Structure formats: structure tokens, C-alpha cells
Tab-separated table of C-alpha atoms in Angstrom:
chain	number	residue	atom	x	y	z
A	1	MET	CA	-2.204	25.913	-5.897
A	2	SER	CA	0.148	28.832	-5.569
A	3	ASP	CA	3.655	29.135	-7.018
A	4	ARG	CA	5.055	29.014	-3.522
A	5	ILE	CA	3.768	25.687	-2.855
A	6	ASP	CA	4.426	24.154	-6.542
A	7	SER	CA	7.784	25.463	-6.862
A	8	ALA	CA	9.549	24.810	-10.262
A	9	ALA	CA	12.809	24.782	-8.018
A	10	GLY	CA	11.995	21.621	-6.635
A	11	SER	CA	9.866	20.105	-3.849
A	12	ARG	CA	10.396	17.877	-0.768
A	13	PHE	CA	8.233	14.738	0.363
A	14	VAL	CA	8.319	12.633	3.587
A	15	VAL	CA	8.244	9.035	2.071
A	16	THR	CA	7.872	5.731	4.124
A	17	SER	CA	8.950	2.170	3.172
A	18	ASN	CA	8.900	-1.314	4.863
A	19	HIS	CA	11.587	-1.218	7.438
A	20	GLY	CA	14.820	-2.307	5.528
A	21	PHE	CA	13.699	-1.751	2.119
A	22	SER	CA	14.121	2.139	1.822
A	23	ALA	CA	17.232	1.667	-0.140
A	24	TYR	CA	15.283	-0.086	-2.899
A	25	ALA	CA	12.584	2.606	-2.796
A	26	GLN	CA	15.258	5.143	-3.180
A	27	ASP	CA	16.613	3.561	-6.256
A	28	GLU	CA	13.299	3.582	-7.665
A	29	LEU	CA	12.528	7.239	-6.954
A	30	ARG	CA	16.077	8.172	-8.510
A	31	ALA	CA	15.267	6.258	-11.631
A	32	LEU	CA	11.785	8.295	-11.883
A	33	LEU	CA	13.331	11.380	-10.683
A	34	PRO	CA	17.086	11.843	-11.488
A	35	GLY	CA	18.925	14.096	-9.252
A	36	THR	CA	16.595	13.160	-6.071
A	37	LYS	CA	18.542	13.192	-3.006
A	38	PHE	CA	17.299	11.719	0.552
A	39	ASP	CA	17.766	12.736	4.218
A	40	GLU	CA	16.831	9.871	6.669
A	41	LEU	CA	14.218	10.685	9.372
A	42	VAL	CA	13.958	6.908	10.575
A	43	PRO	CA	16.603	4.550	9.889
A	44	ALA	CA	15.811	2.464	6.856
A	45	GLU	CA	12.199	3.472	6.848
A	46	VAL	CA	11.334	7.126	6.537
A	47	TYR	CA	13.264	9.814	4.817
A	48	VAL	CA	12.776	13.277	3.276
A	49	MET	CA	12.813	13.178	-0.533
A	50	ARG	CA	14.293	16.217	-2.093
A	51	SER	CA	13.143	16.151	-5.738
A	52	PRO	CA	14.189	18.395	-8.339
A	53	GLN	CA	10.889	18.621	-10.054
A	54	SER	CA	7.899	20.588	-8.929
A	55	ARG	CA	5.570	19.386	-6.208
A	56	ASN	CA	3.088	18.360	-8.898
A	57	GLY	CA	5.400	17.219	-11.470
A	58	THR	CA	6.842	14.845	-8.695
A	59	ILE	CA	3.388	13.600	-7.698
A	60	ARG	CA	2.442	12.934	-11.213
A	61	ALA	CA	5.939	10.998	-12.011
A	62	VAL	CA	5.223	8.833	-8.886
A	63	ALA	CA	1.568	8.048	-9.667
A	64	ALA	CA	2.462	7.275	-13.476
A	65	LYS	CA	4.796	4.611	-12.261
A	66	GLU	CA	4.168	3.809	-8.767
A	67	PRO	CA	7.242	2.279	-6.979
A	68	ILE	CA	7.165	-1.045	-5.654
A	69	PHE	CA	8.876	-0.257	-2.296
A	70	VAL	CA	7.361	3.069	-1.571
A	71	ARG	CA	4.412	2.757	0.779
A	72	HIS	CA	3.434	6.330	1.404
A	73	LEU	CA	4.517	9.789	0.758
A	74	HIS	CA	3.366	13.247	1.412
A	75	PRO	CA	4.553	16.575	0.310
A	76	VAL	CA	6.399	18.911	2.586
A	77	ASP	CA	4.481	22.310	2.187
A	78	ALA	CA	5.995	23.661	5.532
A	79	ASP	CA	8.677	22.853	8.157
A	80	VAL	CA	8.461	24.136	11.512
A	81	PRO	CA	11.182	24.088	14.199
A	82	THR	CA	9.898	22.362	17.352
A	83	SER	CA	10.951	22.338	20.990
A	84	GLY	CA	9.283	19.374	22.439
A	85	THR	CA	7.134	21.823	24.667
A	86	ALA	CA	3.287	22.148	24.597
A	87	GLU	CA	3.902	25.561	23.111
A	88	ASP	CA	4.687	23.434	19.781
A	89	MET	CA	1.023	22.742	19.259
A	90	ALA	CA	-0.281	26.433	18.695
A	91	ARG	CA	2.412	27.054	16.202
A	92	LEU	CA	1.983	23.753	14.414
A	93	ALA	CA	-1.763	24.483	13.985
A	94	ALA	CA	-1.166	27.768	12.681
A	95	ALA	CA	1.431	26.296	10.222
A	96	VAL	CA	-1.174	23.768	9.403
A	97	GLU	CA	-3.832	26.345	8.730
A	98	ALA	CA	-1.599	28.375	6.402
A	99	ALA	CA	-0.787	25.269	4.304
A	100	TYR	CA	-4.393	24.250	4.092
A	101	ARG	CA	-5.400	27.719	2.943
A	102	GLU	CA	-2.822	27.771	0.282
A	103	VAL	CA	-3.253	24.319	-1.030
A	104	ALA	CA	-6.880	23.328	-0.582
A	105	VAL	CA	-8.924	26.551	0.052
A	106	VAL	CA	-7.620	29.276	-2.296
A	107	PRO	CA	-7.366	27.122	-5.417
A	108	ALA	CA	-10.833	25.855	-4.750
A	109	HIS	CA	-12.496	29.384	-4.251
A	110	GLY	CA	-10.143	31.744	-6.359
A	111	ALA	CA	-9.547	33.917	-3.403
A	112	GLU	CA	-8.876	33.629	0.225
A	113	THR	CA	-11.895	32.551	2.180
A	114	GLU	CA	-12.427	31.266	5.645
A	115	THR	CA	-15.131	28.580	4.552
A	116	ALA	CA	-14.406	25.292	2.912
A	117	SER	CA	-17.679	23.618	3.992
A	118	ALA	CA	-17.598	21.018	1.221
A	119	SER	CA	-14.229	19.675	2.249
A	120	THR	CA	-13.644	16.713	4.748
A	121	VAL	CA	-10.059	16.340	6.180
A	122	ALA	CA	-8.244	13.541	7.903
A	123	VAL	CA	-5.424	14.714	10.076
A	124	GLN	CA	-2.581	12.149	10.356
A	125	ILE	CA	0.174	12.675	12.839
A	126	ARG	CA	3.290	10.518	13.018
A	127	LYS	CA	6.564	10.660	14.962
A	128	ALA	CA	10.014	9.601	14.924
A	129	GLU	CA	11.262	7.622	17.775
A	130	SER	CA	13.827	10.509	18.158
A	131	PHE	CA	11.213	12.904	18.913
A	132	ASP	CA	10.732	13.542	22.681
A	133	GLY	CA	7.948	16.001	23.423
A	134	ASP	CA	5.484	16.993	26.394
A	135	TYR	CA	2.395	16.398	23.833
A	136	THR	CA	1.436	13.103	22.179
A	137	PRO	CA	0.620	12.803	18.467
A	138	ALA	CA	-3.020	12.324	19.562
A	139	GLU	CA	-3.076	15.503	21.338
A	140	LEU	CA	-1.544	17.349	18.516
A	141	ARG	CA	-4.274	15.755	15.897
A	142	ASP	CA	-7.046	16.986	18.205
A	143	ALA	CA	-5.435	20.516	18.288
A	144	VAL	CA	-5.073	20.688	14.653
A	145	ALA	CA	-8.482	19.292	13.846
A	146	SER	CA	-10.107	21.678	16.140
A	147	SER	CA	-8.202	24.584	14.488
A	148	LEU	CA	-9.231	23.569	10.937
A	149	ARG	CA	-12.752	23.199	12.171
A	150	GLU	CA	-12.949	26.552	13.661
A	151	THR	CA	-11.150	28.400	10.818
A	152	PHE	CA	-12.564	26.793	7.798
A	153	GLY	CA	-15.649	24.896	9.013
A	154	VAL	CA	-14.548	21.780	7.567
A	155	GLU	CA	-15.542	17.961	8.848
A	156	THR	CA	-12.506	16.158	10.310
A	157	VAL	CA	-12.825	12.634	9.551
A	158	VAL	CA	-10.722	9.398	9.757
A	159	LYS	CA	-11.177	7.831	6.392
A	160	ASP	CA	-12.425	8.711	2.827
A	161	SER	CA	-11.619	12.445	3.063
A	162	ASP	CA	-11.307	15.067	0.495
A	163	TRP	CA	-7.878	16.166	2.033
A	164	ILE	CA	-5.206	14.697	4.175
A	165	VAL	CA	-3.204	16.808	6.572
A	166	SER	CA	0.311	15.111	7.348
A	167	VAL	CA	2.438	16.092	10.147
A	168	PHE	CA	5.770	13.992	10.608
A	169	LEU	CA	7.391	14.921	14.152
A	170	ALA	CA	11.042	14.312	13.866
A	171	ALA	CA	13.876	14.925	16.530
A	172	GLU	CA	13.648	19.031	16.118
A	173	THR	CA	11.431	19.731	13.080
A	174	ALA	CA	7.826	19.039	12.102
A	175	TYR	CA	7.152	18.286	8.273
A	176	ILE	CA	3.584	19.212	7.267
A	177	GLY	CA	1.943	18.546	4.033
A	178	VAL	CA	-1.587	18.907	2.568
A	179	SER	CA	-2.730	16.569	-0.003
A	180	THR	CA	-5.179	13.961	-1.444
A	181	ALA	CA	-4.979	10.208	-0.647
A	182	ALA	CA	-4.295	9.740	-4.357
A	183	ASP	CA	-1.206	12.216	-4.038
A	184	ASN	CA	0.065	9.932	-0.976
A	185	LEU	CA	-0.673	6.422	-2.437
A	186	SER	CA	-2.654	5.615	0.614
A	187	ASP	CA	-5.087	7.255	2.915
A	188	TRP	CA	-3.788	5.376	5.915
A	189	ALA	CA	-0.976	7.440	7.897
A	190	GLY	CA	2.357	6.171	6.651
A	191	GLY	CA	0.524	3.560	4.322
A	192	ALA	CA	0.073	1.230	7.588
A	193	ILE	CA	-3.022	-0.281	6.676
A	194	ARG	CA	-4.217	-1.924	9.881
A	195	PHE	CA	-7.354	-4.379	10.221
A	196	ARG	CA	-8.981	-5.669	13.142
A	197	LYS	CA	-8.166	-9.122	14.356
A	198	GLU	CA	-11.289	-11.261	14.408
A	199	GLU	CA	-12.355	-13.864	16.932
A	200	GLY	CA	-11.630	-17.242	15.445
A	201	GLN	CA	-9.482	-15.607	12.593
A	202	VAL	CA	-7.515	-18.710	10.752
A	203	SER	CA	-4.389	-16.775	10.364
A	204	ARG	CA	-2.818	-13.258	10.154
A	205	ALA	CA	-1.971	-13.998	6.489
A	206	LYS	CA	-5.742	-12.796	5.712
A	207	PHE	CA	-4.604	-9.175	6.132
A	208	LYS	CA	-2.243	-9.781	3.242
A	209	LEU	CA	-4.833	-10.489	1.117
A	210	LEU	CA	-7.263	-7.901	2.337
A	211	GLU	CA	-4.677	-5.224	1.619
A	212	ALA	CA	-4.005	-6.619	-1.628
A	213	GLU	CA	-7.621	-5.938	-2.455
A	214	TYR	CA	-7.390	-2.500	-1.265
A	215	ALA	CA	-3.990	-1.839	-2.923
A	216	PHE	CA	-4.835	-3.318	-6.336
A	217	GLY	CA	-8.515	-1.901	-6.675
A	218	LEU	CA	-10.000	-5.438	-6.652
A	219	ASP	CA	-13.336	-6.601	-5.358
A	220	LEU	CA	-12.844	-10.098	-4.015
A	221	SER	CA	-16.593	-10.901	-4.348
A	222	ALA	CA	-16.409	-10.523	-8.097
A	223	PHE	CA	-14.596	-14.007	-8.325
A	224	ALA	CA	-16.882	-16.731	-8.579
A	225	ARG	CA	-14.537	-19.539	-8.422
A	226	SER	CA	-11.032	-19.248	-6.833
A	227	LEU	CA	-8.032	-21.451	-6.754
A	228	ASP	CA	-5.638	-21.305	-3.485
A	229	ILE	CA	-2.408	-22.817	-3.954
A	230	GLY	CA	-0.583	-23.601	-0.851
A	231	ALA	CA	-3.556	-22.735	1.159
A	232	ALA	CA	-2.806	-24.079	4.829
A	233	PRO	CA	-3.797	-23.299	7.240
A	234	GLY	CA	-6.351	-21.057	5.277
A	235	GLY	CA	-6.199	-17.696	5.975
A	236	TRP	CA	-6.698	-16.694	2.306
A	237	THR	CA	-9.116	-19.442	1.613
A	238	SER	CA	-11.269	-18.263	4.554
A	239	LEU	CA	-11.435	-14.553	3.208
A	240	LEU	CA	-12.296	-15.845	-0.265
A	241	LEU	CA	-15.083	-18.017	1.356
A	242	GLU	CA	-16.465	-15.076	3.129
A	243	ARG	CA	-16.391	-13.056	-0.092
A	244	GLY	CA	-18.975	-15.909	-1.558
A	245	SER	CA	-16.307	-17.493	-3.740
A	246	GLU	CA	-16.346	-21.301	-4.448
A	247	VAL	CA	-12.728	-22.147	-3.472
A	248	THR	CA	-10.516	-25.043	-4.266
A	249	ALA	CA	-7.637	-25.235	-1.593
A	250	VAL	CA	-4.605	-27.268	-2.326
A	251	ASP	CA	-2.126	-28.136	0.313
A	252	PRO	CA	-0.743	-31.366	1.720
A	253	ALA	CA	-0.809	-29.869	5.196
A	254	ASP	CA	-4.066	-29.457	7.360
A	255	LEU	CA	-6.443	-26.494	6.918
A	256	HIS	CA	-7.935	-25.011	10.140
A	257	PRO	CA	-10.709	-27.173	11.140
A	258	ASP	CA	-13.257	-24.287	11.167
A	259	LEU	CA	-13.103	-24.307	7.313
A	260	LEU	CA	-13.740	-28.123	6.825
A	261	GLY	CA	-17.111	-28.723	5.819
A	262	HIS	CA	-17.800	-25.092	4.274
A	263	PRO	CA	-20.266	-25.778	1.480
A	264	ASN	CA	-18.307	-23.705	-0.865
A	265	LEU	CA	-14.857	-25.355	-0.083
A	266	THR	CA	-13.078	-28.210	-2.135
A	267	TYR	CA	-10.012	-29.169	-0.091
A	268	LEU	CA	-7.305	-31.335	-1.861
A	269	LYS	CA	-4.673	-32.397	0.579
A	270	ARG	CA	-2.123	-33.055	-1.991
A	271	ASN	CA	0.788	-31.251	-3.449
A	272	ALA	CA	0.129	-28.749	-6.194
A	273	GLY	CA	2.415	-30.495	-8.533
A	274	ASP	CA	-0.040	-33.623	-8.288
A	275	VAL	CA	-3.084	-31.968	-9.188
A	276	ALA	CA	-4.547	-30.766	-12.589
A	277	PHE	CA	-7.611	-29.027	-13.357
A	278	LYS	CA	-9.930	-28.317	-16.413
A	279	PRO	CA	-8.985	-25.223	-18.440
A	280	ASP	CA	-10.544	-22.006	-17.983
A	281	SER	CA	-12.435	-23.127	-14.796
A	282	TYR	CA	-11.293	-20.574	-12.326
A	283	ASP	CA	-11.754	-16.757	-12.081
A	284	LEU	CA	-8.853	-16.339	-9.416
A	285	LEU	CA	-5.706	-18.088	-8.661
A	286	VAL	CA	-3.839	-16.986	-5.361
A	287	CYS	CA	-0.686	-18.133	-3.769
A	288	ASP	CA	1.107	-17.299	-0.613
A	289	MET	CA	3.776	-19.890	-0.145
A	290	SER	CA	7.118	-19.582	1.810
A	291	TRP	CA	9.166	-21.098	-0.948
A	292	SER	CA	11.629	-19.425	-3.213
A	293	PRO	CA	10.061	-17.565	-6.142
A	294	ARG	CA	11.889	-20.154	-8.610
A	295	GLN	CA	10.170	-23.231	-6.989
A	296	MET	CA	6.893	-21.421	-6.618
A	297	VAL	CA	6.523	-20.214	-10.147
A	298	LYS	CA	7.682	-23.558	-11.533
A	299	LEU	CA	4.796	-25.041	-9.335
A	300	ILE	CA	2.240	-22.329	-10.604
A	301	VAL	CA	3.013	-22.364	-14.318
A	302	PRO	CA	1.184	-25.474	-15.219
A	303	LEU	CA	-1.788	-24.467	-13.369
A	304	LEU	CA	-2.123	-21.265	-15.149
A	305	ALA	CA	-4.286	-23.179	-17.752
A	306	ALA	CA	-7.171	-23.605	-14.997
A	307	LEU	CA	-7.393	-19.703	-14.938
A	308	ARG	CA	-9.933	-18.300	-17.465
A	309	PRO	CA	-8.730	-15.555	-20.011
A	310	GLY	CA	-9.194	-12.346	-18.120
A	311	GLY	CA	-8.707	-14.085	-14.792
A	312	THR	CA	-6.633	-12.848	-12.070
A	313	ALA	CA	-3.572	-14.143	-10.001
A	314	ILE	CA	-2.408	-12.585	-6.767
A	315	VAL	CA	1.023	-14.146	-5.824
A	316	THR	CA	3.456	-13.451	-3.040
A	317	LEU	CA	7.177	-13.515	-3.804
A	318	LYS	CA	9.531	-14.190	-1.165
A	319	LEU	CA	12.797	-11.736	-1.203
A	320	MET	CA	15.319	-14.367	-0.454
A	321	HIS	CA	18.386	-13.463	-2.158
A	322	GLY	CA	18.267	-9.706	-1.936
A	323	LYS	CA	17.386	-9.113	-5.705
A	324	PRO	CA	13.987	-7.727	-5.427
A	325	PHE	CA	13.574	-6.195	-8.885
A	326	GLN	CA	15.242	-9.162	-10.730
A	327	THR	CA	12.997	-11.501	-8.822
A	328	VAL	CA	9.913	-9.732	-9.952
A	329	LYS	CA	11.323	-9.700	-13.577
A	330	ASP	CA	12.305	-13.453	-13.745
A	331	SER	CA	9.102	-14.621	-12.010
A	332	VAL	CA	6.857	-12.571	-14.439
A	333	ARG	CA	8.910	-13.923	-17.439
A	334	ALA	CA	8.529	-17.419	-16.309
A	335	MET	CA	4.543	-16.937	-16.372
A	336	GLN	CA	4.673	-15.361	-19.830
A	337	PRO	CA	3.144	-15.348	-22.288
A	338	ALA	CA	0.078	-16.419	-20.491
A	339	MET	CA	0.084	-13.578	-17.869
A	340	GLU	CA	0.591	-9.885	-17.932
A	341	LEU	CA	1.925	-8.020	-14.782
A	342	ARG	CA	-0.507	-5.461	-13.620
A	343	LYS	CA	0.928	-4.167	-10.497
A	344	ALA	CA	3.898	-5.368	-8.058
A	345	LYS	CA	3.673	-3.782	-4.601
A	346	GLN	CA	5.574	-4.491	-1.255
A	347	LEU	CA	2.485	-4.115	1.122
A	348	PHE	CA	2.400	-3.042	4.803
A	349	HIS	CA	1.478	-6.647	5.661
A	350	ASN	CA	4.449	-8.099	3.546
A	351	ARG	CA	7.548	-8.839	5.249
A	352	ASP	CA	10.578	-10.082	3.172
A	353	GLU	CA	8.342	-10.233	0.561
A	354	LEU	CA	6.352	-8.494	-1.954
A	355	THR	CA	2.814	-9.278	-3.807
A	356	VAL	CA	2.111	-9.187	-7.430
A	357	TYR	CA	-1.142	-8.792	-9.401
A	358	LEU	CA	-1.259	-10.428	-12.568
A	359	GLN	CA	-3.860	-10.824	-15.165
A	360	LYS	CA	-4.282	-13.697	-17.705
A	361	LYS	CA	-4.254	-12.712	-21.366
A	362	PHE	CA	-6.626	-13.213	-23.805
A	363	GLU	CA	-5.493	-15.596	-26.854
A	364	ASN	CA	-5.810	-12.468	-29.339
A	365	ALA	CA	-5.004	-9.999	-27.037
A	366	GLU	CA	-2.385	-8.337	-29.337
A	367	THR	CA	-5.079	-7.666	-31.944
A	368	LEU	CA	-7.678	-6.264	-29.468
């Protein structure tokens, strides 16, 4: 990467958070990168981060301690004034070519070349509501993809690409970046992970667990026995059953009738506070309840004994009091010393909540 792109004088990134939570994300980023400043693009959601560190230094700092409330970011390798007319597309495609050549092609080949045949590229175009143009993001995406194919011979794909070209269209400026999915924290545009609603789907809550699987690098099919606390109507239970797990679902409310009778389902229509299980009998414990974190943790703690050492817990924490960092800290502390926090993240499918991934410690973990 050239010195022009990775400037020691500082760097800029377009950053996205769930709507209404950008202030928390900015607090996290300032703690990681003292001196960082922000310019709003979409109120309380998308903003330009001006980091005092270099492009690569900023990426490394964010990756080393991924913020809870940053959903997605991409570097600003070029910004181009826009008029909103169709003439923008040719200028933006040319600017993308220049950024791609400097970031992806020259470092890979040691000298400028017009071929990068080993690379696949995803082109992601987003816009602010304030953008008013004669062309659509889809039309610009097609123009940019065509330009990259013709100039560099790359294959443009939707997912699992070697490189991501990001363009954010603000009111009068387009912010362009070339990066990898790891640099962006997500390979979805803006970190907005979208799943197709299935016919007969029990509830949209299923999407939260699907996204947690992706965000935390888990494989739900690896868990042979699962315990779902507060399971009704059964969105998370249904996904675990699809993955082949034997599921014990606990809730005094009704599960969806389509789940009843499943050979791998044990349904306890009771309050979780009134049940007990054999120690070390489950690989996975999940809980997605609309209770306050304090109530929910109080309910879960006695059930942690049922989770085997090394087992996983995925828990949704409702942010009911406007103190998200303290909520995570207090909730994890209440589950110690049995559990270790692996990652906390506000997912795209979270609303006024976040999701934590914990792992049960081995008894002699401190000596391992």
C-alpha cells in the first residue's frame, strides 16, 4: 500500500452503527484512538471518523478490540464531489479504479499492472437520505463493476470476495474505500446482514441467532444438546433443531405448534426458575428474553451448572436504562466466575439490546 493511502498524518473512515447508538460507538472509538473526531452523514447512524492514526494503524486498533456498537466501517481512500447528475458515474468509476489500483493491485504485483485476475471484488454502494441523484445506487454499482472488470479483469461477486469496494453517497460527496471484509468488520454493506424470511418461519427472532452465529464465528451444528431459556414462541429453538441439536425449550408461554412433536425437542412449559438440570449436560445455553438484564441474569445463573465446561452461552441483554457498558460489565460479573466473556456486539438485528457470547470456564482454567 502506498504512503499516500496509508498516511501517518491520519486517516478517515465511514462508520455505521445501529440507529440511535452512534454516540456509544464514538465513545468506544475515542477510547481506542484518542483524538478521533466525527462528522455526521446520517443522523445517529453513519458518520465520518477522522482518526489521528494511519489507515492501517486504525484498522489494527479496531480489530484488536472490536467495539460493541460499531457495526461496519470502511476506509476513505478518496472523496469525490458529486452533482447528482449522470455524469457522476464516470468520475466515480474512475476514482474507484485509481483507489483499487493503489490499494489492491500495486501492492500485490510490485508495479502497476492492469491485471489482477486472482482477485474477486464486491461493489457495495450506499446512500444517505440527503443524496438526490439522477442515478440509483444499483446503476452506479453496475457502472463501477463493469469498469473494474474491463480494466483489471477481476470477477465481481456479491459475497466472499477478496476485496470490497465501498462507496457512500452523501449529499454532495462520495466517499470511496477499498478494503477487505476483515478491515470492514463485516462483508455486508453497512454491516446490514439480511436473511430471507422463510415460509412458515416461527419468528423473526431467528435472524438474531443466525447473525450471532456469523458474528461470533460459531457453528450451531456443532452443539449436540442445547438449552433455550424463555424460548416461546420458538424462533431460536427452531434454528437449533434445524441444525440437528437436541433442544430443551423452557417457557411458560406456548411454543409455535409447528415445533411440537419434533423428535429432538423437549418442551418444559414452566418458569425457568422452577426447573433444574443435571450438571454438565448441555453444550449450549441461549436466552433471548424481554426482561431487564438484572432479572434475566438472576434467572440464568443457577442454570449455568447445566452447561458443560467449555460450553457456550449466547444471551441477549436489553438496554433499558441507557447504560450499555455498565450493563455488560454488571451482567458478566454476575455470571462469574463460571463464565468468560468472549465477545459483546450490537448486531444488525438487535434493537434496544445487544448480544453477548460467553464460554464456561474449565475448573482449572487458570493453570491451563
